Tab-separated table of C-alpha atoms and ligand atoms in Angstrom:
chain	number	residue	atom	x	y	z
A	1	MET	CA	20.150	89.063	203.597
A	2	MET	CA	19.353	87.878	207.140
A	3	THR	CA	17.857	89.306	210.306
A	4	ILE	CA	19.981	90.470	213.207
A	5	LYS	CA	18.412	87.653	215.183
A	6	GLN	CA	19.783	85.128	212.652
A	7	VAL	CA	23.222	86.732	212.904
A	8	GLY	CA	23.044	86.170	216.653
A	9	GLU	CA	22.015	82.545	216.209
A	10	ILE	CA	24.782	81.737	213.730
A	11	LEU	CA	27.404	83.303	216.004
A	12	ASN	CA	25.849	81.930	219.185
A	13	ALA	CA	25.976	85.528	220.357
A	14	GLU	CA	24.574	87.253	223.391
A	15	VAL	CA	22.587	90.464	222.883
A	16	LEU	CA	23.794	93.202	225.229
A	17	THR	CA	21.580	96.176	224.462
A	18	ALA	CA	18.255	96.932	226.147
A	19	PRO	CA	15.383	94.413	226.013
A	20	ASP	CA	13.011	97.114	224.703
A	21	LYS	CA	15.120	97.139	221.558
A	22	THR	CA	14.517	93.451	220.849
A	23	ASP	CA	11.970	94.174	218.111
A	24	LYS	CA	14.945	95.617	216.269
A	25	LEU	CA	16.362	92.098	216.094
A	26	ASP	CA	13.946	91.457	213.235
A	27	MET	CA	15.620	94.148	211.153
A	28	GLU	CA	17.501	92.828	208.176
A	29	VAL	CA	21.170	93.252	207.429
A	30	ASP	CA	22.326	92.798	203.870
A	31	SER	CA	26.091	93.029	204.237
A	32	ALA	CA	28.755	93.139	206.924
A	33	CYS	CA	32.210	94.495	207.590
A	34	GLY	CA	34.849	93.042	209.903
A	35	ALA	CA	37.630	95.362	211.110
A	36	ASP	CA	39.511	96.661	214.117
A	37	LEU	CA	40.557	99.826	212.356
A	38	MET	CA	37.795	102.409	212.457
A	39	SER	CA	39.282	104.504	209.641
A	40	ASP	CA	38.963	101.439	207.402
A	41	VAL	CA	35.329	101.067	208.369
A	42	LEU	CA	34.752	104.761	207.663
A	43	ALA	CA	36.505	104.433	204.306
A	44	PHE	CA	35.175	101.186	202.927
A	45	SER	CA	31.893	100.151	204.500
A	46	ALA	CA	29.312	102.568	203.101
A	47	GLY	CA	26.036	100.690	202.815
A	48	HIS	CA	27.064	97.862	205.135
A	49	SER	CA	24.734	97.388	208.045
A	50	LEU	CA	26.694	95.204	210.465
A	51	LEU	CA	30.120	95.690	212.040
A	52	LEU	CA	32.156	92.870	213.561
A	53	THR	CA	35.099	94.111	215.600
A	54	GLY	CA	37.542	93.359	218.378
A	55	LEU	CA	37.741	97.060	219.214
A	56	LEU	CA	35.950	97.570	222.482
A	57	ASN	CA	35.408	101.286	222.960
A	58	LEU	CA	33.012	104.188	222.429
A	59	GLN	CA	34.589	104.970	219.070
A	60	ALA	CA	33.404	101.634	217.676
A	61	ILE	CA	29.821	102.660	218.479
A	62	ARG	CA	30.351	106.159	217.060
A	63	THR	CA	31.803	104.672	213.896
A	64	ALA	CA	28.744	102.438	213.507
A	65	GLU	CA	26.572	105.487	214.118
A	66	MET	CA	28.358	107.589	211.478
A	67	MET	CA	27.969	104.756	208.945
A	68	ASP	CA	24.272	104.139	209.771
A	69	MET	CA	25.023	100.580	210.839
A	70	ARG	CA	22.366	98.707	212.774
A	71	ALA	CA	24.450	96.371	214.888
A	72	VAL	CA	27.934	95.762	216.251
A	73	VAL	CA	29.221	92.306	217.164
A	74	PHE	CA	32.193	92.162	219.531
A	75	VAL	CA	34.355	89.102	218.924
A	76	ARG	CA	36.459	86.817	221.116
A	77	GLY	CA	33.928	87.043	223.951
A	78	LYS	CA	34.731	90.669	224.683
A	79	ARG	CA	32.203	92.400	226.918
A	80	PRO	CA	31.803	96.163	226.655
A	81	THR	CA	31.551	98.373	229.734
A	82	GLN	CA	28.231	99.982	230.662
A	83	ASP	CA	29.111	103.366	229.096
A	84	ILE	CA	29.533	101.637	225.741
A	85	ILE	CA	26.209	99.808	226.111
A	86	ASP	CA	24.487	103.066	227.155
A	87	LEU	CA	25.797	104.908	224.092
A	88	ALA	CA	24.656	102.067	221.820
A	89	ASN	CA	21.180	102.099	223.356
A	90	ASP	CA	20.995	105.855	222.879
A	91	ARG	CA	22.062	105.634	219.231
A	92	ASP	CA	19.844	102.639	218.420
A	93	VAL	CA	22.774	100.364	217.684
A	94	ILE	CA	22.299	96.739	218.749
A	95	LEU	CA	25.290	95.179	220.514
A	96	MET	CA	26.154	91.512	220.644
A	97	THR	CA	29.137	89.520	221.824
A	98	THR	CA	30.342	86.210	220.388
A	99	LYS	CA	33.043	83.787	221.519
A	100	TYR	CA	34.363	83.395	217.969
A	101	ASN	CA	37.313	85.439	216.759
A	102	LEU	CA	36.969	88.003	213.984
A	103	TYR	CA	38.129	85.679	211.222
A	104	ALA	CA	35.853	82.825	212.234
A	105	ALA	CA	32.818	85.029	212.903
A	106	CYS	CA	33.071	86.731	209.507
A	107	GLY	CA	33.577	83.368	207.802
A	108	MET	CA	30.536	81.836	209.443
A	109	LEU	CA	28.296	84.695	208.363
A	110	TYR	CA	29.796	84.616	204.881
A	111	ILE	CA	29.124	80.925	204.264
A	112	ASN	CA	25.594	81.487	205.526
A	113	GLY	CA	25.017	84.015	202.779
A	114	LEU	CA	25.886	87.378	204.297
A	115	HIS	CA	28.415	88.995	201.989
B	1	MET	CA	22.146	127.669	210.896
B	2	LYS	CA	25.393	128.041	212.819
B	3	LEU	CA	26.624	125.509	215.386
B	4	SER	CA	29.770	125.631	217.476
B	5	TYR	CA	31.547	122.994	219.550
B	6	THR	CA	34.570	122.956	221.818
B	7	VAL	CA	36.665	119.802	221.657
B	8	LEU	CA	38.565	119.220	224.876
B	9	GLU	CA	42.195	118.213	225.206
B	10	GLY	CA	42.796	114.555	225.999
B	11	GLU	CA	39.109	113.644	226.010
B	12	TYR	CA	39.544	110.459	224.024
B	13	ALA	CA	36.238	108.990	225.119
B	14	ARG	CA	34.264	112.052	224.011
B	15	ALA	CA	35.949	112.474	220.642
B	16	GLY	CA	33.173	112.272	218.092
B	17	GLU	CA	30.410	113.847	220.173
B	18	ALA	CA	30.330	117.001	218.031
B	19	SER	CA	30.089	114.956	214.822
B	20	SER	CA	27.302	112.929	216.351
B	21	ALA	CA	25.409	116.120	217.324
B	22	VAL	CA	25.753	117.529	213.799
B	23	LYS	CA	24.524	114.259	212.317
B	24	LYS	CA	21.415	114.479	214.495
B	25	VAL	CA	20.670	118.043	213.359
B	26	LEU	CA	21.099	117.153	209.678
B	27	LYS	CA	18.733	114.221	210.117
B	28	GLN	CA	16.116	116.548	211.619
B	29	LEU	CA	16.585	118.823	208.604
B	30	ALA	CA	15.803	115.798	206.381
B	31	VAL	CA	19.129	115.889	204.551
B	32	PRO	CA	19.516	112.656	202.498
B	33	ALA	CA	21.241	109.835	204.409
B	34	ASN	CA	24.149	109.432	201.960
B	35	VAL	CA	24.939	113.160	202.180
B	36	ILE	CA	24.764	113.077	205.983
B	37	ARG	CA	27.158	110.132	205.975
B	38	LYS	CA	29.740	112.036	203.915
B	39	ILE	CA	29.574	114.983	206.302
B	40	ALA	CA	29.651	112.743	209.386
B	41	VAL	CA	32.666	110.717	208.221
B	42	ALA	CA	34.730	113.752	207.191
B	43	MET	CA	33.938	115.671	210.374
B	44	PHE	CA	34.442	112.640	212.625
B	45	GLU	CA	37.937	111.998	211.233
B	46	ALA	CA	38.843	115.674	211.638
B	47	GLU	CA	37.427	115.795	215.160
B	48	ILE	CA	39.390	112.671	216.126
B	49	ASN	CA	42.572	114.279	214.758
B	50	MET	CA	42.021	117.339	216.965
B	51	VAL	CA	42.132	115.029	219.980
B	52	ILE	CA	44.831	112.540	218.964
B	53	HIS	CA	47.243	114.946	217.222
B	54	ALA	CA	46.468	118.336	218.794
B	55	ASN	CA	45.089	119.539	222.106
B	56	GLY	CA	41.457	119.937	221.219
B	57	GLY	CA	40.055	123.041	219.583
B	58	VAL	CA	36.952	124.678	218.206
B	59	ILE	CA	34.605	123.416	215.500
B	60	ASP	CA	32.237	125.779	213.680
B	61	VAL	CA	29.547	124.346	211.460
B	62	ASP	CA	27.505	126.447	209.065
B	63	ILE	CA	24.487	124.773	207.509
B	64	LEU	CA	23.560	126.752	204.391
B	65	PRO	CA	20.754	126.061	201.899
B	66	ASP	CA	23.152	124.512	199.377
B	67	LYS	CA	26.027	123.215	201.493
B	68	VAL	CA	27.413	122.422	204.921
B	69	PHE	CA	30.666	124.154	205.804
B	70	ILE	CA	32.803	122.915	208.710
B	71	GLN	CA	35.869	124.654	210.104
B	72	LEU	CA	38.053	122.951	212.734
B	73	VAL	CA	40.706	125.090	214.387
B	74	ASP	CA	43.304	123.819	216.837
B	75	THR	CA	46.385	125.316	218.429
B	76	GLY	CA	48.304	122.042	218.447
B	77	PRO	CA	51.793	121.256	217.131
B	78	GLY	CA	50.911	121.789	213.464
B	79	ILE	CA	51.895	119.665	210.458
B	80	PRO	CA	55.413	120.057	208.990
B	81	ASP	CA	54.618	118.498	205.587
B	82	ILE	CA	50.969	118.688	204.554
B	83	GLU	CA	51.432	116.853	201.248
B	84	LYS	CA	52.866	113.910	203.162
B	85	ALA	CA	50.060	114.047	205.744
B	86	LYS	CA	47.520	113.778	202.918
B	87	GLN	CA	48.990	110.490	201.700
B	88	GLU	CA	47.214	107.250	202.569
B	89	GLY	CA	49.099	105.424	205.289
B	90	PHE	CA	51.145	108.349	206.601
B	91	SER	CA	50.694	108.631	210.346
B	92	THR	CA	52.533	109.886	213.400
B	93	ALA	CA	49.790	108.620	215.715
B	94	SER	CA	50.595	107.413	219.231
B	95	ASP	CA	49.812	103.964	220.581
B	96	GLU	CA	46.960	105.560	222.505
B	97	ALA	CA	45.423	106.745	219.211
B	98	ARG	CA	45.889	103.313	217.679
B	99	ASP	CA	44.109	101.754	220.642
B	100	LEU	CA	41.148	103.972	219.751
B	101	GLY	CA	41.003	102.356	216.322
B	102	PHE	CA	42.592	105.301	214.522
B	103	GLY	CA	46.119	106.112	213.431
B	104	ALA	CA	46.402	104.221	210.160
B	105	GLY	CA	46.910	107.349	208.112
B	106	MET	CA	43.484	107.180	206.486
B	107	GLY	CA	41.887	110.180	208.200
B	108	ILE	CA	42.838	113.015	205.852
B	109	PRO	CA	42.273	110.807	202.757
B	110	ASN	CA	38.819	109.974	204.163
B	111	MET	CA	38.094	113.688	204.660
B	112	MET	CA	39.141	114.461	201.091
B	113	LYS	CA	37.131	111.591	199.654
B	114	ASN	CA	33.947	112.639	201.432
B	115	SER	CA	34.056	116.382	200.842
B	116	ASP	CA	33.313	118.596	197.844
B	117	PHE	CA	35.770	121.186	199.143
B	118	PHE	CA	38.715	120.458	201.417
B	119	ASN	CA	41.450	122.699	202.696
B	120	ILE	CA	44.045	122.193	205.395
B	121	LYS	CA	46.479	124.829	206.506
B	122	SER	CA	48.966	124.434	209.266
B	123	GLU	CA	51.895	126.168	210.872
B	124	VAL	CA	54.348	124.239	213.000
B	125	GLY	CA	54.127	125.363	216.601
B	126	LYS	CA	50.931	127.355	215.958
B	127	GLY	CA	48.221	124.932	214.938
B	128	THR	CA	46.077	123.486	212.194
B	129	THR	CA	42.874	124.600	210.485
B	130	VAL	CA	40.798	122.145	208.476
B	131	GLU	CA	37.947	123.316	206.251
B	132	ILE	CA	35.433	120.880	204.820
B	133	ALA	CA	32.401	121.613	202.680
B	134	VAL	CA	29.834	119.153	201.398
B	135	ASN	CA	27.171	120.167	198.883
B	136	LEU	CA	23.547	119.469	199.785
C	1	ADP	N1	45.091	118.508	213.780
C	1	ADP	C1	46.326	118.008	213.579
C	1	ADP	N2	47.391	118.502	214.267
C	1	ADP	C2	48.639	118.025	214.062
C	1	ADP	N3	48.922	117.042	213.190
C	1	ADP	C3	47.923	116.508	212.471
C	1	ADP	C4	46.562	116.965	212.619
C	1	ADP	N4	45.798	116.267	211.768
C	1	ADP	C5	46.605	115.416	211.113
C	1	ADP	N5	47.893	115.560	211.525
C	1	ADP	C6	49.074	114.825	210.997
C	1	ADP	O1	48.738	114.231	209.764
C	1	ADP	C7	48.909	112.809	209.842
C	1	ADP	C8	47.881	112.109	208.985
C	1	ADP	O2	46.568	112.311	209.517
C	1	ADP	P1	45.444	111.236	209.221
C	1	ADP	O3	45.353	111.025	207.745
C	1	ADP	O4	44.200	111.634	209.918
C	1	ADP	O5	46.027	109.913	209.819
C	1	ADP	P2	46.108	109.392	211.339
C	1	ADP	O6	45.243	110.270	212.170
C	1	ADP	O7	45.614	108.013	211.232
C	1	ADP	O8	47.535	109.484	211.731
C	1	ADP	C9	48.836	112.498	211.315
C	1	ADP	O9	49.469	111.307	211.658
C	1	ADP	C10	49.531	113.707	211.918
C	1	ADP	O10	50.944	113.592	211.798
C	2	MG	MG1	43.335	110.769	211.713
C-alpha cells in the first residue's frame, strides 16, 4: 500500500495530468499491473489500481477506466499527446511518465512493497 | 432503458467511447462496481473487435431490472471458424490493431469470462453479431 505520490517519488516520475487533480495524489494504490497488452490488463488486473505501460495511446486510458484504475505510468520517458492527457483528466485517471523501462519500474515498486 | 451507439469504420482512436458511455450510465444507476467492470470489459473488447476486425457497426444496450443485454452487429468479413476464434491466443489481427494494444487473441475469451450469457454468430461475407448479457 502506498500513495500515488510515493509511486511518483520512487519512479522519479513527472505528473502530467491537471494540477487541480493533485489532491488525488494522496489516494492509495494497493497493487499494480505492468503490461503493454491491453487485453491482458482487461483479463488479469481486476482490483489493481495502477497500470504501468509502454503503450502510449487513448486505449491505455480507456483500459484503465474500464478497470477502475486510478493512475497510469508511462515508461521509458514516453510523453503522451494532449488528447491522451485530456481524456485522462476527464476520466479522473492520473498520468505520470518515468524514465525507467517497464521491467525496472515494476521492480522498483515491487521491492518497495507494492505487489 | 435502451441505449444505441454507432461505431464508425476505421475510428481507432474512438474505439471504446460507447463502452465508456455505458459505464457512466451504469454508475449513475448505482450498479455495483464489480458488475459494471464485467460489463465494461466484455463490451469494450467487443467494441474494439468491431473496429479492428470489421468496419464498425451498431451497438444496442438494454438495461433491464435484472440484467444488462448488449448486442453488437457489424457487416464486416465475418468469422470462418467461430470455435477457433473463441480459443485463447487465436488472432488474425493486423499490426495496426496490435499497435493499439489488442490482437493477442484474448478478446472473445475475455467476453466469455465476464458475461453470464454469451453468443456469437457470424456468416462469412455478411458480418458478425455478438450478444452479451450480465446479470445485475
Ligand atoms: N467482429 C468481428 N468480425 C470479424 N472477425 C472477428 C470479429 N471479432 C473477432 N473476430 C475474429 O476472431 C479472432 C479472435 O478475436 P479476439 O479473441 O477478440 O482476439 P483479437 O481481437 O485479439 O484478435 C480475431 O482475430 C478475428 O479473426
Ligand atoms: Mg479482440
